[in-house]
Amino acid sequence: MTNSLLTFNIVDGQVVLVFSALSIAALIYLVVRPEPRSLGGRRALRRRPTVRWVRTVLVAAGLGAIAAVITLSITELGLNVFGTPLQSDTRYWVTGAFAALGVAIVNLWRSRGWRRVIAATTIPLFLVTTMFGINAGYGLNPTLASLFNIDVGQPLTVPPQTAPTSQVPAELAAPLWTTWKAPAGMPAKGQYGTVTIPNKASGFAARPAYSYLPPAALVPNPPALPILIMMMGQPGGPDGSSLFVSTLDSMAAANGGLAPIVLTIDQIGSPEKNPLCIDSPAGRVHTYVMSDVLDYIQATLHVADGRQSWAIGGYSNGGTCALSFGAKHPDVFGSLLDISGEIEPSLGSESATLRNGFAGNQAAYDAEKPLNIMKAHHYTDVYAIFTSGAKDPTYTAEATTAEAAAKTAGMTTARLTGPGVTHAADAVKFGFPAGLTLLYPRFGLEKPST
């Protein structure tokens, strides 16, 4: 029962609608203030609000809305707490919630008995409704489990490694699409679940990773498949990779069961942290990815050799990390997929990042900026894909700048912008399929278009 509640969809279902209806009903009750009056020697309740009460409610709601505007201005514009402009509907939710809270608070002050109890009860109701509404707008936490960072993923049973069937060097081997024939009995869909990556080298406290194994990986004597390492945003976690599964299954179905193995790792540790994908007192993330994660892949997953079969990608914070790892390690990753990524490590502002992320060391900060890393190298045979949303001006500008720098440094680049797409789940739903479509020929999973 508990697990069903935690995995219940709170984005696509009726949760926001139900809580909104309850909140509206509660607000109407608080606005229509009953007053006692005399009727035939008895006291009765008159439900029609007085002019004075209407004025009181309007002032309370107005003050609440003003408090919301001040709060949003400080957190979003002043401190840049969120690292990106908020969506318009988020601002509406916050403003509406503060206004409703103002009405609830004035009822606490001017009421008695059960009305005061009900007014107190509406405060958490308004807050929960706002939380669900904002979460549904972004769509990145589809369940209560993901919203509250509770891992309820089912462990994935990874088939044991098989001995290589050929000693042909990876760079000389024929593309897999030319040699692969799906065997009888191959599953129609891939398998998806959690895996645990030992952190022997880094000691980094990562949450369980999520892995997708395509149908071709689930047959006896499977082919060595390409690998795509993905990272999600902050806040967020590897369970956000559930957004990838339908795309992977559909593309595998169109290509005889062939798809990359996708391993979505945790580069932040918890939704409240942002260790910037470097080795620092906040966590040895670089060592975790380049040692622990790579060791796990080589020891556990039946993946193809050669950098052309290896890619790293991510969304938002994960996109920044993907660009950084791809720029630093072109010998390992032949491709990178940056979905609405930041252009450099960020803790909200440059001064905060320098102070809190690099202990004031400007040289160390500059050395970790992907633009500087790319400027110091010349790349050959690196494929870099940059996607963003047309309704995400901040990261569209940054993706355009990053793509230009990558091209100048010698990378082969692709730049894709999704019409009507913002910096939320729709960015992932656009960027991942668009990027994967371009990676398929690169991985040798389908015939290149002429």
Coordinates of C-alpha atoms in Angstrom, one line a residue:
M1 CA 0.0 0.0 0.0
T2 CA 2.8 2.4 1.0
N3 CA 4.8 1.6 -2.2
S4 CA 1.7 2.2 -4.3
L5 CA 1.1 5.6 -2.7
L6 CA 4.7 6.6 -3.3
T7 CA 4.6 5.5 -6.9
F8 CA 1.3 7.1 -7.7
N9 CA 1.5 9.6 -10.5
I10 CA 1.1 13.2 -9.2
V11 CA 1.8 14.9 -12.5
D12 CA -0.5 13.4 -15.2
G13 CA -3.4 12.4 -13.0
Q14 CA -6.0 14.3 -11.1
V15 CA -4.0 15.1 -8.0
V16 CA -3.5 18.8 -8.8
L17 CA -7.1 19.2 -9.9
V18 CA -8.5 17.6 -6.6
F19 CA -6.2 19.6 -4.3
S20 CA -7.0 22.8 -6.3
A21 CA -10.7 22.2 -5.9
L22 CA -10.3 21.6 -2.1
S23 CA -8.3 24.8 -1.8
I24 CA -10.8 26.9 -3.7
A25 CA -13.7 25.5 -1.6
A26 CA -11.7 26.2 1.6
L27 CA -10.9 29.8 0.4
I28 CA -14.5 30.5 -0.3
Y29 CA -15.4 29.4 3.2
L30 CA -12.8 31.7 4.7
V31 CA -14.0 34.6 2.6
V32 CA -17.7 34.2 3.4
R33 CA -17.5 35.3 7.0
P34 CA -20.6 34.3 9.2
E35 CA -21.8 37.0 11.6
P36 CA -24.4 36.5 14.4
R37 CA -27.6 38.5 14.2
S38 CA -30.9 38.4 16.2
L39 CA -33.9 36.6 14.7
G40 CA -37.0 36.2 16.8
G41 CA -35.1 36.3 20.1
R42 CA -32.6 33.7 18.8
R43 CA -29.1 34.1 17.3
A44 CA -28.8 33.2 13.7
L45 CA -25.9 33.3 11.2
R46 CA -25.9 35.7 8.3
R47 CA -23.6 34.4 5.5
R48 CA -23.4 37.6 3.5
P49 CA -20.1 39.3 4.3
T50 CA -20.0 42.9 5.4
V51 CA -18.1 45.7 3.6
R52 CA -15.6 45.8 6.4
W53 CA -14.9 42.1 6.2
V54 CA -14.5 42.3 2.4
R55 CA -12.0 45.1 2.8
T56 CA -10.2 43.1 5.4
V57 CA -10.0 40.0 3.1
L58 CA -8.8 42.1 0.2
V59 CA -6.1 43.8 2.3
A60 CA -4.9 40.4 3.6
A61 CA -4.8 38.9 0.2
G62 CA -3.1 41.9 -1.3
L63 CA -0.4 41.9 1.4
G64 CA 0.1 38.2 0.8
A65 CA 0.6 38.8 -2.9
I66 CA 3.0 41.6 -2.2
A67 CA 5.0 39.3 0.1
A68 CA 5.1 36.8 -2.7
V69 CA 6.5 39.3 -5.2
I70 CA 9.2 40.4 -2.7
T71 CA 10.1 36.8 -2.0
L72 CA 10.3 35.9 -5.6
S73 CA 12.4 38.9 -6.4
I74 CA 14.9 38.2 -3.7
T75 CA 15.2 34.5 -4.4
E76 CA 15.0 34.5 -8.2
L77 CA 16.5 37.8 -9.2
G78 CA 18.7 38.8 -6.2
L79 CA 20.2 35.5 -5.0
N80 CA 19.5 33.4 -8.1
V81 CA 18.7 30.5 -5.8
F82 CA 17.3 28.4 -8.6
G83 CA 20.0 29.1 -11.2
T84 CA 17.4 29.7 -13.9
P85 CA 14.3 32.0 -14.3
L86 CA 11.2 30.4 -12.9
Q87 CA 8.3 29.5 -15.1
S88 CA 5.4 31.9 -15.3
D89 CA 3.0 29.4 -13.8
T90 CA 5.3 28.9 -10.8
R91 CA 5.1 32.6 -10.1
Y92 CA 1.3 32.5 -10.3
W93 CA 1.2 29.5 -7.9
V94 CA 3.4 31.2 -5.4
T95 CA 1.5 34.5 -5.6
G96 CA -1.8 32.8 -5.3
A97 CA -0.6 30.7 -2.4
F98 CA 0.7 33.8 -0.5
A99 CA -2.6 35.6 -1.1
A100 CA -4.6 32.6 0.2
L101 CA -2.4 32.3 3.2
G102 CA -3.1 36.0 4.0
V103 CA -6.8 35.2 4.0
A104 CA -6.2 32.2 6.3
I105 CA -4.1 34.2 8.7
V106 CA -6.6 37.0 9.1
N107 CA -9.2 34.3 9.8
L108 CA -7.0 33.0 12.6
W109 CA -6.9 36.5 14.1
R110 CA -10.5 37.4 13.7
S111 CA -12.4 34.1 14.3
R112 CA -13.2 31.7 17.1
G113 CA -13.7 28.0 17.6
W114 CA -14.1 25.7 14.7
R115 CA -13.6 28.5 12.2
R116 CA -10.1 29.1 13.6
V117 CA -9.3 25.4 13.5
I118 CA -10.5 25.2 9.8
A119 CA -8.4 28.3 9.0
A120 CA -5.3 26.7 10.5
T121 CA -6.0 23.5 8.5
T122 CA -6.2 25.4 5.2
I123 CA -2.6 26.7 5.6
P124 CA -1.0 23.3 4.9
L125 CA -3.7 22.6 2.3
F126 CA -2.7 25.7 0.4
L127 CA 1.0 24.9 0.7
V128 CA 0.6 21.3 -0.5
T129 CA -1.6 22.4 -3.4
T130 CA 1.0 24.9 -4.5
M131 CA 3.7 22.2 -4.2
F132 CA 1.8 19.8 -6.4
G133 CA 1.0 22.6 -8.9
I134 CA 4.6 23.7 -9.3
N135 CA 5.8 20.2 -9.5
A136 CA 3.3 19.3 -12.2
G137 CA 4.4 22.4 -14.2
Y138 CA 8.0 21.2 -14.2
G139 CA 7.1 17.5 -14.6
L140 CA 10.5 16.2 -13.4
N141 CA 9.2 14.4 -10.3
P142 CA 6.2 12.3 -11.5
T143 CA 5.7 10.5 -8.1
L144 CA 5.7 11.2 -4.4
A145 CA 8.8 9.0 -4.1
S146 CA 10.8 11.1 -6.6
L147 CA 9.4 14.4 -5.2
F148 CA 10.6 13.5 -1.7
N149 CA 13.8 11.7 -2.8
I150 CA 12.7 8.2 -1.7
D151 CA 14.1 5.4 -3.7
V152 CA 11.5 2.8 -4.6
G153 CA 13.2 1.6 -7.8
Q154 CA 13.2 -2.1 -8.5
P155 CA 16.7 -3.6 -8.7
L156 CA 17.8 -4.6 -12.2
T157 CA 19.2 -8.0 -12.7
V158 CA 22.2 -7.5 -15.1
P159 CA 23.0 -10.6 -17.2
P160 CA 26.6 -11.8 -16.6
Q161 CA 29.3 -10.8 -19.0
T162 CA 29.9 -13.0 -22.0
A163 CA 33.3 -13.7 -23.7
P164 CA 33.9 -11.6 -26.8
T165 CA 33.1 -13.4 -30.0
S166 CA 35.6 -11.5 -32.0
Q167 CA 39.1 -10.0 -31.5
V168 CA 38.6 -7.5 -34.3
P169 CA 39.6 -4.0 -33.0
A170 CA 36.6 -1.8 -32.4
E171 CA 37.6 0.8 -34.9
L172 CA 37.8 -1.9 -37.6
A173 CA 34.6 -3.8 -36.7
A174 CA 31.6 -3.5 -39.0
P175 CA 28.7 -1.4 -37.7
L176 CA 26.4 -3.5 -35.6
W177 CA 23.4 -2.8 -37.8
T178 CA 25.1 -4.6 -40.7
T179 CA 25.7 -7.8 -38.7
W180 CA 23.0 -8.1 -36.1
K181 CA 20.0 -10.3 -36.5
A182 CA 17.4 -10.4 -33.8
P183 CA 17.1 -14.0 -32.5
A184 CA 13.8 -15.7 -31.9
G185 CA 12.3 -15.1 -28.4
M186 CA 14.0 -11.7 -27.9
P187 CA 12.0 -9.6 -25.5
A188 CA 9.9 -6.9 -27.1
K189 CA 11.0 -4.2 -24.6
G190 CA 14.1 -3.5 -22.6
Q191 CA 14.5 -3.8 -18.8
Y192 CA 14.9 -0.8 -16.5
G193 CA 15.8 -0.6 -12.8
T194 CA 18.3 0.4 -10.2
V195 CA 21.9 -0.7 -9.9
T196 CA 24.5 -0.1 -7.2
I197 CA 27.9 1.3 -8.2
P198 CA 30.7 0.6 -5.7
N199 CA 32.5 3.8 -4.7
K200 CA 35.8 2.3 -3.8
A201 CA 38.0 5.0 -5.5
S202 CA 36.0 8.1 -4.6
G203 CA 34.0 7.4 -1.5
F204 CA 31.3 9.6 -3.0
A205 CA 27.9 8.9 -1.4
A206 CA 25.8 8.6 -4.6
R207 CA 22.2 7.4 -4.8
P208 CA 21.5 4.2 -6.7
A209 CA 22.0 4.5 -10.4
Y210 CA 19.3 3.5 -13.0
S211 CA 20.1 1.4 -16.0
Y212 CA 18.3 0.5 -19.2
L213 CA 19.1 -2.7 -21.0
P214 CA 17.7 -2.9 -24.5
P215 CA 16.1 -6.1 -25.9
A216 CA 19.4 -7.0 -27.7
A217 CA 21.2 -7.1 -24.3
L218 CA 18.7 -9.6 -22.9
V219 CA 19.3 -12.5 -25.3
P220 CA 21.9 -15.3 -25.0
N221 CA 25.2 -14.2 -26.4
P222 CA 24.2 -10.6 -26.7
P223 CA 26.2 -8.2 -28.9
A224 CA 28.6 -5.7 -27.3
L225 CA 26.5 -2.5 -27.2
P226 CA 27.3 1.2 -27.0
I227 CA 27.0 2.9 -23.7
L228 CA 25.4 6.3 -22.9
I229 CA 26.1 7.6 -19.4
M230 CA 23.4 10.2 -18.4
M231 CA 23.1 12.6 -15.5
M232 CA 20.0 14.6 -14.4
G233 CA 19.5 18.1 -13.0
Q234 CA 19.7 19.6 -9.5
P235 CA 17.4 19.2 -7.7
G236 CA 16.6 15.8 -9.2
G237 CA 18.0 12.3 -9.3
P238 CA 18.7 9.2 -11.5
D239 CA 15.1 8.2 -11.2
G240 CA 14.3 11.0 -13.6
S241 CA 15.6 8.7 -16.3
S242 CA 12.2 7.1 -16.4
L243 CA 11.6 9.8 -19.0
F244 CA 14.0 8.0 -21.3
V245 CA 12.4 4.5 -21.3
S246 CA 9.6 4.9 -23.8
T247 CA 12.0 6.5 -26.3
L248 CA 14.6 3.8 -25.9
D249 CA 12.0 1.0 -26.3
S250 CA 10.5 2.6 -29.4
M251 CA 13.8 3.1 -31.1
A252 CA 14.9 -0.4 -30.2
A253 CA 11.7 -1.8 -31.7
A254 CA 12.5 0.1 -34.9
N255 CA 16.0 -1.3 -35.1
G256 CA 15.7 -5.0 -34.3
G257 CA 16.1 -4.6 -30.6
L258 CA 19.3 -2.5 -30.8
A259 CA 19.7 0.5 -28.5
P260 CA 22.5 1.8 -26.3
I261 CA 22.8 0.6 -22.7
V262 CA 21.9 3.8 -20.8
L263 CA 23.3 4.2 -17.3
T264 CA 21.9 7.2 -15.4
I265 CA 24.2 8.1 -12.5
D266 CA 24.0 10.4 -9.5
Q267 CA 26.5 13.2 -9.7
I268 CA 25.1 15.3 -6.9
G269 CA 24.4 13.0 -4.0
S270 CA 21.1 14.6 -2.9
P271 CA 18.7 17.2 -4.2
E272 CA 20.1 19.8 -1.8
K273 CA 23.7 19.4 -2.9
N274 CA 25.7 20.5 -5.9
P275 CA 29.3 19.4 -5.8
L276 CA 29.9 20.7 -9.3
C277 CA 31.2 17.5 -10.8
I278 CA 34.7 18.1 -9.5
D279 CA 36.9 16.6 -6.7
S280 CA 36.4 18.9 -3.7
P281 CA 35.5 18.7 0.0
A282 CA 31.8 18.5 -1.2
G283 CA 32.5 15.2 -2.9
R284 CA 35.0 13.5 -5.2
V285 CA 32.6 13.4 -8.1
H286 CA 35.2 13.5 -10.9
T287 CA 36.9 10.4 -9.4
Y288 CA 33.5 8.8 -8.9
V289 CA 32.6 9.1 -12.6
M290 CA 35.9 8.5 -14.2
S291 CA 37.0 5.6 -11.9
D292 CA 34.1 4.0 -10.0
V293 CA 31.5 4.4 -12.8
L294 CA 33.8 3.3 -15.6
D295 CA 35.1 0.4 -13.5
Y296 CA 31.5 -0.7 -12.9
I297 CA 30.7 -0.5 -16.6
Q298 CA 33.7 -2.5 -17.7
A299 CA 33.2 -5.2 -15.0
T300 CA 29.4 -5.5 -15.3
L301 CA 27.9 -4.4 -18.6
H302 CA 28.5 -6.0 -22.0
V303 CA 29.6 -2.8 -23.8
A304 CA 31.5 -2.2 -26.9
D305 CA 35.1 -1.1 -26.9
G306 CA 36.3 2.1 -28.4
R307 CA 35.5 5.7 -27.7
Q308 CA 33.0 6.0 -30.7
S309 CA 30.7 3.6 -28.7
W310 CA 30.9 5.7 -25.5
A311 CA 29.0 8.8 -24.9
I312 CA 28.2 11.0 -21.9
G313 CA 25.1 13.2 -21.5
G314 CA 23.0 15.1 -19.1
Y315 CA 20.2 17.5 -18.5
S316 CA 20.7 21.0 -16.9
N317 CA 23.3 20.4 -14.1
G318 CA 23.9 17.1 -15.7
G319 CA 24.4 18.7 -19.1
T320 CA 27.1 21.0 -17.6
C321 CA 28.8 17.9 -16.2
A322 CA 28.5 16.1 -19.5
L323 CA 30.1 19.0 -21.3
S324 CA 32.9 19.1 -18.8
F325 CA 33.7 15.4 -18.8
G326 CA 33.4 15.2 -22.6
A327 CA 35.8 18.2 -23.0
K328 CA 38.3 16.7 -20.4
H329 CA 38.2 13.1 -21.6
P330 CA 37.9 12.9 -25.4
D331 CA 40.0 9.7 -25.2
V332 CA 37.1 8.0 -23.4
F333 CA 34.0 9.7 -24.7
G334 CA 33.6 10.1 -28.5
S335 CA 30.2 11.8 -28.1
L336 CA 28.4 14.1 -25.7
L337 CA 24.8 15.1 -25.3
D338 CA 24.1 18.4 -23.5
I339 CA 20.4 18.9 -22.8
S340 CA 19.8 22.5 -21.7
G341 CA 23.0 22.5 -19.7
E342 CA 24.6 25.4 -17.9
I343 CA 27.7 26.8 -19.5
E344 CA 29.9 26.5 -16.4
P345 CA 29.8 25.2 -12.8
S346 CA 27.3 27.3 -10.8
L347 CA 26.1 27.7 -7.3
G348 CA 23.7 30.5 -8.2
S349 CA 26.1 33.3 -8.9
E350 CA 29.8 33.7 -9.9
S351 CA 30.8 35.1 -6.6
A352 CA 28.9 32.3 -4.7
T353 CA 30.4 29.6 -6.9
L354 CA 34.0 31.0 -6.4
R355 CA 33.5 31.4 -2.7
N356 CA 31.6 28.2 -1.9
G357 CA 32.7 25.9 -4.7
F358 CA 36.4 26.8 -5.0
A359 CA 37.3 28.4 -1.7
G360 CA 38.0 31.7 -3.5
N361 CA 40.6 30.1 -5.9
Q362 CA 39.9 31.9 -9.1
A363 CA 42.4 29.8 -11.1
A364 CA 40.8 26.6 -10.0
Y365 CA 37.4 28.0 -10.9
D366 CA 38.5 29.1 -14.4
A367 CA 40.2 25.7 -15.0
E368 CA 36.8 24.0 -14.6
K369 CA 34.9 26.1 -17.0
P370 CA 34.1 24.0 -20.1
L371 CA 34.8 26.9 -22.5
N372 CA 38.3 27.3 -21.1
I373 CA 38.8 23.5 -21.3
M374 CA 37.8 23.4 -24.9
K375 CA 39.8 26.5 -25.8
A376 CA 43.0 24.7 -24.5
H377 CA 42.4 21.6 -26.8
H378 CA 41.9 20.7 -30.4
Y379 CA 39.5 17.8 -30.8
T380 CA 39.2 15.3 -33.6
D381 CA 36.3 12.9 -34.0
V382 CA 34.2 14.2 -31.1
Y383 CA 30.5 14.6 -31.7
A384 CA 28.8 17.1 -29.5
I385 CA 25.0 17.6 -29.5
F386 CA 23.4 20.6 -27.8
T387 CA 19.7 20.9 -27.3
S388 CA 17.5 23.5 -25.6
G389 CA 14.0 24.9 -25.6
A390 CA 12.8 27.9 -27.6
K391 CA 11.0 29.1 -24.4
D392 CA 14.1 28.8 -22.3
P393 CA 16.1 31.9 -23.3
T394 CA 18.7 31.6 -20.6
Y395 CA 19.9 28.1 -21.5
T396 CA 19.2 28.6 -25.2
A397 CA 21.8 31.4 -25.2
E398 CA 24.2 29.3 -23.2
A399 CA 23.8 26.2 -25.4
T400 CA 24.4 28.4 -28.5
T401 CA 27.6 29.7 -26.9
A402 CA 28.8 26.3 -25.9
E403 CA 28.1 24.8 -29.4
A404 CA 30.1 27.6 -31.0
A405 CA 33.0 27.0 -28.7
A406 CA 32.9 23.3 -29.3
K407 CA 32.9 23.8 -33.1
T408 CA 35.8 26.2 -32.8
A409 CA 37.8 23.6 -30.8
G410 CA 37.3 21.1 -33.6
M411 CA 34.3 19.1 -32.5
T412 CA 31.6 18.1 -34.9
T413 CA 28.5 19.7 -33.5
A414 CA 24.7 19.6 -33.8
R415 CA 22.4 22.3 -32.4
L416 CA 18.7 21.6 -31.8
T417 CA 16.0 23.9 -30.4
G418 CA 12.6 22.6 -29.4
P419 CA 9.7 24.9 -30.3
G420 CA 7.6 25.7 -27.3
V421 CA 10.0 23.8 -25.0
T422 CA 11.0 25.3 -21.6
H423 CA 13.5 24.3 -19.0
A424 CA 11.4 21.5 -17.5
A425 CA 10.5 17.9 -18.3
D426 CA 9.7 19.0 -21.8
A427 CA 13.4 19.8 -22.3
V428 CA 14.3 16.2 -21.6
K429 CA 11.4 14.8 -23.6
F430 CA 12.6 16.9 -26.6
G431 CA 16.4 16.7 -26.1
F432 CA 16.8 13.0 -25.3
P433 CA 15.0 11.6 -28.3
A434 CA 16.5 14.3 -30.6
G435 CA 20.0 13.6 -29.4
L436 CA 19.6 9.8 -29.4
T437 CA 18.4 9.9 -33.0
L438 CA 21.7 11.6 -34.0
L439 CA 23.7 9.1 -31.9
Y440 CA 22.2 6.0 -33.5
P441 CA 24.3 6.2 -36.7
R442 CA 27.3 7.3 -34.7
F443 CA 26.9 4.2 -32.5
G444 CA 26.5 1.9 -35.5
L445 CA 23.0 1.0 -34.5
E446 CA 21.4 2.1 -37.8
K447 CA 22.4 2.9 -41.3
P448 CA 23.6 6.5 -41.6
S449 CA 21.3 8.8 -43.7
T450 CA 22.8 9.8 -47.1

